[in-house]
Short mmCIF file of N, CA and C in Angstrom, two decimals:
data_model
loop_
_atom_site.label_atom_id
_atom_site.label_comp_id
_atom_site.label_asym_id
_atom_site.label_seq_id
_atom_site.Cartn_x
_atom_site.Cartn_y
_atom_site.Cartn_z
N UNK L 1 0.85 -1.20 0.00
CA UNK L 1 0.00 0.00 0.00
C UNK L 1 0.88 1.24 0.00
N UNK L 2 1.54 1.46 -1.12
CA UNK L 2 2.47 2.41 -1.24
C UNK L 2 1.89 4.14 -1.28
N UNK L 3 0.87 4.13 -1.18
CA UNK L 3 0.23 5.43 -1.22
C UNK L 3 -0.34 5.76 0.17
N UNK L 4 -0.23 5.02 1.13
CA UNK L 4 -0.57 5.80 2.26
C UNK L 4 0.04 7.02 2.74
N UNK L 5 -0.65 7.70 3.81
CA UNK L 5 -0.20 8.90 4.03
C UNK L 5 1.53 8.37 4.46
N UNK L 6 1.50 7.41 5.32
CA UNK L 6 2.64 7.60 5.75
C UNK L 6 3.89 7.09 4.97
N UNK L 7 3.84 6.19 4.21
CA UNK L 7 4.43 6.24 3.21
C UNK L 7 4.62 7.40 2.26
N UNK L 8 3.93 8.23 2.18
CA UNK L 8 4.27 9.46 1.49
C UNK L 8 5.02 10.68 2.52
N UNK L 9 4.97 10.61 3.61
CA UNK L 9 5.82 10.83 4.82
C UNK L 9 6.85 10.76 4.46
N UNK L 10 7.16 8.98 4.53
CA UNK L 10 8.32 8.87 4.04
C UNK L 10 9.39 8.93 3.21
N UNK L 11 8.95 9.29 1.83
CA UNK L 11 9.28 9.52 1.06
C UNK L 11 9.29 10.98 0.66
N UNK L 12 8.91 11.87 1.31
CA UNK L 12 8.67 13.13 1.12
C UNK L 12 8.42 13.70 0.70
N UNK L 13 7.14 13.09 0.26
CA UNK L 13 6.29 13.88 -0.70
C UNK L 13 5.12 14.76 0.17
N UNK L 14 4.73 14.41 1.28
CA UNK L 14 4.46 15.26 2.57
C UNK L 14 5.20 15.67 3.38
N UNK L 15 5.52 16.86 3.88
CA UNK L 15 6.18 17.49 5.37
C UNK L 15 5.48 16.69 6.33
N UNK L 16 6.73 17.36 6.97
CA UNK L 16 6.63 17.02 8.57
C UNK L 16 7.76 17.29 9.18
N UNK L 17 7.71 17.26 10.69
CA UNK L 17 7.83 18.05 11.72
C UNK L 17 9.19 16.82 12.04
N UNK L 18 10.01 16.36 11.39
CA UNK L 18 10.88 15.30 12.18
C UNK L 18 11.19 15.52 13.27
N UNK L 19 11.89 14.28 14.29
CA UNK L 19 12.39 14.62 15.46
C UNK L 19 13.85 13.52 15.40
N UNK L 20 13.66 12.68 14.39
CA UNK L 20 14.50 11.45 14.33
C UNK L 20 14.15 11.01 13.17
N UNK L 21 15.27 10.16 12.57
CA UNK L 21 15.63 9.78 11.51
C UNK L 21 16.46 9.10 11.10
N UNK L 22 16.43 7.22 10.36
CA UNK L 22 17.64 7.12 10.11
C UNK L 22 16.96 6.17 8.77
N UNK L 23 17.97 5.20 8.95
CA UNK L 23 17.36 4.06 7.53
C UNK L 23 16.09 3.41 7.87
N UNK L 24 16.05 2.99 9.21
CA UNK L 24 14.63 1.70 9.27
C UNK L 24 13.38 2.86 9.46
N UNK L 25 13.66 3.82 10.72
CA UNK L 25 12.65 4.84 11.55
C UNK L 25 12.04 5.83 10.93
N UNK L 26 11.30 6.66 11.23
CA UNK L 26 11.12 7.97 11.31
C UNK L 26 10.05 8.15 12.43
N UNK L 27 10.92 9.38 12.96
CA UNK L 27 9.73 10.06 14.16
C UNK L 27 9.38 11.04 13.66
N UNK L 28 8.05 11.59 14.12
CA UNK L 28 7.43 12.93 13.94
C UNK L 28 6.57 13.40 14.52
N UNK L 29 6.53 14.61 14.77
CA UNK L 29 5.03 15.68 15.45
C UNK L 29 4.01 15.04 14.98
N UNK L 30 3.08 14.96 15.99
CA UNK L 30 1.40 14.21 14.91
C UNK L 30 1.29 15.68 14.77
N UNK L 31 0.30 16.03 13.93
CA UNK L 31 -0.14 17.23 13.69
C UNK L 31 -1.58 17.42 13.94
N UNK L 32 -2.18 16.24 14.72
CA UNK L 32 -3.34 16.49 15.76
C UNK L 32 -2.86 15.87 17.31
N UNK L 33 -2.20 16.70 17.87
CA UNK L 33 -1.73 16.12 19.34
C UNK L 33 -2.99 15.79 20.22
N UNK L 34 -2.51 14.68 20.92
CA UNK L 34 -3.30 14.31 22.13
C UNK L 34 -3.09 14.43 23.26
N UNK L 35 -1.82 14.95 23.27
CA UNK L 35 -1.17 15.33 24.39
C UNK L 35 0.23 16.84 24.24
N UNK L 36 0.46 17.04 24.81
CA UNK L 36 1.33 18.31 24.76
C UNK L 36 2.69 17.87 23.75
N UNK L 37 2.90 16.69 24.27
CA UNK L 37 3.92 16.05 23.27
C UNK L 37 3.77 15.00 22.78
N UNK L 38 3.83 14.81 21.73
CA UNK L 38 2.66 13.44 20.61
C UNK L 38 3.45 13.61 19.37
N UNK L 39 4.41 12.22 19.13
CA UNK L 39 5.45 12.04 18.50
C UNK L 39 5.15 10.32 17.85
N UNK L 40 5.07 10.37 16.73
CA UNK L 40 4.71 9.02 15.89
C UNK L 40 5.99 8.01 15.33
N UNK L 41 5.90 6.92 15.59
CA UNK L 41 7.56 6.43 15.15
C UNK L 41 6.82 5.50 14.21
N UNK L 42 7.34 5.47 12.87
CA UNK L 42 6.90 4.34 12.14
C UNK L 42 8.57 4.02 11.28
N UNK L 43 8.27 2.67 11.25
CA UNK L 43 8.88 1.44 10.16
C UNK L 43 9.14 2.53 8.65
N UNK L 44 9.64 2.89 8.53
CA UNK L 44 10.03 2.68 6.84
C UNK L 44 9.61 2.01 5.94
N UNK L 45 9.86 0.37 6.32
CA UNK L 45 9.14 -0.85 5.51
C UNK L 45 7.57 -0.12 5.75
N UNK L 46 6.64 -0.51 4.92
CA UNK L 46 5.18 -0.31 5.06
C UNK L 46 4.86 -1.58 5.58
N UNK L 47 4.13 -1.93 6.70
CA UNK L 47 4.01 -2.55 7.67
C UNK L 47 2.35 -2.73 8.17
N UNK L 48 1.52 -2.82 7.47
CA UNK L 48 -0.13 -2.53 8.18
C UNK L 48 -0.67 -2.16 9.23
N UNK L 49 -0.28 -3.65 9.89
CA UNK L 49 -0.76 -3.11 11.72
C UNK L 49 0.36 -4.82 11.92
N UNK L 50 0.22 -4.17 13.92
CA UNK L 50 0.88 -5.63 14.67
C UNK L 50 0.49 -7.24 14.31
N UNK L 51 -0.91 -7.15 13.74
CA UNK L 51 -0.95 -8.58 13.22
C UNK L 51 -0.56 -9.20 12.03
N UNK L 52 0.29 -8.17 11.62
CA UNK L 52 0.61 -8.56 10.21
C UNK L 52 2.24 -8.50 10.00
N UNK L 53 2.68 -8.76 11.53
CA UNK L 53 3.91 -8.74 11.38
C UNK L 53 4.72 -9.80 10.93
N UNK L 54 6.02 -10.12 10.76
CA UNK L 54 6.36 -11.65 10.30
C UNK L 54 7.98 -11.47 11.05
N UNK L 55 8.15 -12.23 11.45
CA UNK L 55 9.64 -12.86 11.75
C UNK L 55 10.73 -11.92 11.39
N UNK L 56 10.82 -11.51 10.37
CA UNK L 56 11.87 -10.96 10.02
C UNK L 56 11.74 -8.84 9.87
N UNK L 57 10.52 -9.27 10.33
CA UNK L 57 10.53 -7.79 11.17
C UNK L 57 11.31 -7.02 12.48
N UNK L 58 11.17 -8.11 13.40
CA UNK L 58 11.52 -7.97 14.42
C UNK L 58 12.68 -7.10 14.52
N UNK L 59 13.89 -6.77 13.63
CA UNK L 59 14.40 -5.74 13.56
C UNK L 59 14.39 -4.21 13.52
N UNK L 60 13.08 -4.16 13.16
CA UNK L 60 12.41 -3.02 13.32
C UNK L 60 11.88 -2.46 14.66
N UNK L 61 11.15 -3.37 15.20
CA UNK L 61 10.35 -3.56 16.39
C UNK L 61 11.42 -3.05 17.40
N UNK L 62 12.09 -4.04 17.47
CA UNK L 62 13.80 -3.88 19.00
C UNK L 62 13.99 -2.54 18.30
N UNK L 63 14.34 -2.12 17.30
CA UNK L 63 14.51 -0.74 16.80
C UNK L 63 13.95 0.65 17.05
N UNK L 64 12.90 0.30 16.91
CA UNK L 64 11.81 1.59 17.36
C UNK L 64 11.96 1.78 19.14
N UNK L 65 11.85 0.53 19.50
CA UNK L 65 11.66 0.84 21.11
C UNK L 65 13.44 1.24 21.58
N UNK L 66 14.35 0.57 21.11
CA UNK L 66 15.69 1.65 21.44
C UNK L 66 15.37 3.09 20.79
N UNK L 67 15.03 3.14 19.72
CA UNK L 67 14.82 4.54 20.00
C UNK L 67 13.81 5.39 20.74
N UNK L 68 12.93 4.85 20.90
CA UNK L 68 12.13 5.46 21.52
C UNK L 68 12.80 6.53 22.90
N UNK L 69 13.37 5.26 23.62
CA UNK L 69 14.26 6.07 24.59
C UNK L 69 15.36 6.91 23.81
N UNK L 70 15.66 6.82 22.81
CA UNK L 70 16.63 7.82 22.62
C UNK L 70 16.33 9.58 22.39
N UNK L 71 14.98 9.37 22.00
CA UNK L 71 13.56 10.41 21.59
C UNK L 71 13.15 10.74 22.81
N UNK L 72 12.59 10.15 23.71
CA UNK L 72 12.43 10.49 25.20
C UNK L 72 13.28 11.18 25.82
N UNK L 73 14.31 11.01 25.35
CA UNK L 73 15.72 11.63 26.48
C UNK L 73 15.97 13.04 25.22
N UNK L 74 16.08 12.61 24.00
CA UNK L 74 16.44 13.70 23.55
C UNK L 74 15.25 14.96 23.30
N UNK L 75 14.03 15.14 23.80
CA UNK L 75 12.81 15.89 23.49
C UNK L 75 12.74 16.14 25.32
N UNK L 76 13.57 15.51 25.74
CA UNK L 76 13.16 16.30 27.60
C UNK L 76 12.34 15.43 28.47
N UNK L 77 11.48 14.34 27.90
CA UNK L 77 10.61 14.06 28.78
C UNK L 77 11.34 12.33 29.38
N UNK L 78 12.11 12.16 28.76
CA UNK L 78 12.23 10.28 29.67
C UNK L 78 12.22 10.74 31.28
N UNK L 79 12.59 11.46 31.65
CA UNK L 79 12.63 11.32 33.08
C UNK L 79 11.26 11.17 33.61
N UNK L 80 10.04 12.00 33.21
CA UNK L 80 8.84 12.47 34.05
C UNK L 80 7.63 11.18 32.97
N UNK L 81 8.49 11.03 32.19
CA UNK L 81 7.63 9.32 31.47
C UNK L 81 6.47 9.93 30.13
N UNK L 82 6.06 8.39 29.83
CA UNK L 82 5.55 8.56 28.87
C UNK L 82 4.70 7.71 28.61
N UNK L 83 4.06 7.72 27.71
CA UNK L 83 2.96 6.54 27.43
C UNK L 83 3.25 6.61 25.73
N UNK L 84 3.36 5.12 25.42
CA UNK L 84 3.79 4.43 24.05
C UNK L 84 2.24 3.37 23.91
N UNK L 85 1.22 3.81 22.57
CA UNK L 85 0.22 3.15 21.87
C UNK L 85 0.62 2.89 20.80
N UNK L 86 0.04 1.77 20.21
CA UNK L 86 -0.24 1.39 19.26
C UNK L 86 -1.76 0.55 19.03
N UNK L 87 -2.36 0.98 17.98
CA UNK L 87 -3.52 0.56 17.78
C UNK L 87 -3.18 -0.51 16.83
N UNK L 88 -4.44 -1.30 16.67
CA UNK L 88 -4.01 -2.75 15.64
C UNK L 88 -5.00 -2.85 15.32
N UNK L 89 -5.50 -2.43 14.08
CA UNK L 89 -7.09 -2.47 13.25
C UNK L 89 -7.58 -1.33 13.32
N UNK L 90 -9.25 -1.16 12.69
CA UNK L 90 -10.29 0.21 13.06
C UNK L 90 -10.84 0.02 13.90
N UNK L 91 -11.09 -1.51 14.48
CA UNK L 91 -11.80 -1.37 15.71
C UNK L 91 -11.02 -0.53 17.05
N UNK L 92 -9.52 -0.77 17.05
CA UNK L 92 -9.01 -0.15 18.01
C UNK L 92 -8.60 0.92 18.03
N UNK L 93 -8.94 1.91 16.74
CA UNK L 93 -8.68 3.24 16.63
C UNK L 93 -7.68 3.63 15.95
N UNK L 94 -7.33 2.63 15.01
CA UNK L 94 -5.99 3.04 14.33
C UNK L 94 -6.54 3.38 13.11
N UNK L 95 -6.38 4.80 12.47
CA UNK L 95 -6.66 5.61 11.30
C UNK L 95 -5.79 5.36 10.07
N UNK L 96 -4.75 5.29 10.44
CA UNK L 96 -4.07 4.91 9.68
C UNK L 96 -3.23 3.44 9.20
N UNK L 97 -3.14 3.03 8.05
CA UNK L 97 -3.18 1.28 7.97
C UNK L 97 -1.34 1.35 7.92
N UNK L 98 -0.52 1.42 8.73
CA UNK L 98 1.08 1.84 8.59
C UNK L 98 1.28 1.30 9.79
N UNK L 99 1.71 0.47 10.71
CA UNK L 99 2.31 0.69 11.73
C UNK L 99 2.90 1.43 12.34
N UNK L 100 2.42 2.18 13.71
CA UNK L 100 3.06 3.16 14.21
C UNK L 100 2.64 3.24 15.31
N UNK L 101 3.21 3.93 16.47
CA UNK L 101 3.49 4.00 17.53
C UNK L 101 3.09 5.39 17.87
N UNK L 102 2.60 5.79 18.87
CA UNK L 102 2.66 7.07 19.77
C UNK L 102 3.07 7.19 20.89
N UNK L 103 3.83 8.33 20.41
CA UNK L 103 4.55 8.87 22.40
C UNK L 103 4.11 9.96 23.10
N UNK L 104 3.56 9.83 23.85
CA UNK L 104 2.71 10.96 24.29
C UNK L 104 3.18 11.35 25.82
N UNK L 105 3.33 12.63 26.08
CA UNK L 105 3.92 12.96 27.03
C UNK L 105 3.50 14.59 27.22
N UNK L 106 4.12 14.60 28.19
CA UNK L 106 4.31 16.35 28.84
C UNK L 106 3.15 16.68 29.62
N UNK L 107 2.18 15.64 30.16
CA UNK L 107 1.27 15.75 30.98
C UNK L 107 0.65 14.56 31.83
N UNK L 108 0.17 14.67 33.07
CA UNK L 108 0.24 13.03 33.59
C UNK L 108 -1.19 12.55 32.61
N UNK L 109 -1.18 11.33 32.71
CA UNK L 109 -1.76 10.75 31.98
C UNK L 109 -3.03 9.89 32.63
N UNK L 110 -3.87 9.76 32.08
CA UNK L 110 -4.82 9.23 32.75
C UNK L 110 -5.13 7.73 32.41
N UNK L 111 -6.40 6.98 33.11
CA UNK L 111 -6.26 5.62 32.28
C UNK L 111 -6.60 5.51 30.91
N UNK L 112 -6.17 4.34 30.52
CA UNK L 112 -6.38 4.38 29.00
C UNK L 112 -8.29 4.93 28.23
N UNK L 113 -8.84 3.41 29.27
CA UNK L 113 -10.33 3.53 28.65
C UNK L 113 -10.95 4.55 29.91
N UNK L 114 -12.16 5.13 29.52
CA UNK L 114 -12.91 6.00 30.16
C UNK L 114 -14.08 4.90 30.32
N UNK L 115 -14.33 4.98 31.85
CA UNK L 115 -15.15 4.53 32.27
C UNK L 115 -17.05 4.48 32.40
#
């Protein structure tokens, strides 16, 4: 699905707000925050969602979450924490069909579901 938004992210045919960057990653500003600080890490590879992962992903995966802390520490917030989502389908709220992650921070956080 080479035409998703985030694939066009990646390739740069859309802006964005980087924060990190290398061959596998890219982080970025969401540009509808949910929180004061709301930072998206996706795969490079186009990737759907978590159930569609395979074996030889897993390089990616250990990847994102070392960086994650490297993004945490370098944006100010690893010390006071963070909360890391990922949705997997439309039922669970994931808009976009890319694998990706959110880091959301700079305010305490509440529970996930509303009661």
């Amino acid at each position: 699905m080479e035409d998703c938004i985030f694939c066009k992210i990646i390739k740069g045919e859309i802006p964005s707000q980087k924060v990190y960057e290398d061959d596998k990653i890219l982080a970025f500003r969401d540009i509808n925050p949910a929180a004061p600080i709301h930072i998206l890490v996706i795969p490079k590879k186009h990737i759907e969602k978590i159930t569609d992962l395979q074996e030889e992903d897993s390089s990616y995966i250990t990847h994102i979450f070392l960086k994650m802390k490297e993004i945490a520490k370098q944006e100010g917030f690893a010390e006071k924490g963070f909360r890391v989502i990922s949705n997997c389908g439309k039922e669970s709220g994931q808009e976009v069909m890319h694998l990706h992650f959110h880091m959301l921070a700079g305010k305490p956080m509440g529970p996930l579901l509303a009661k």
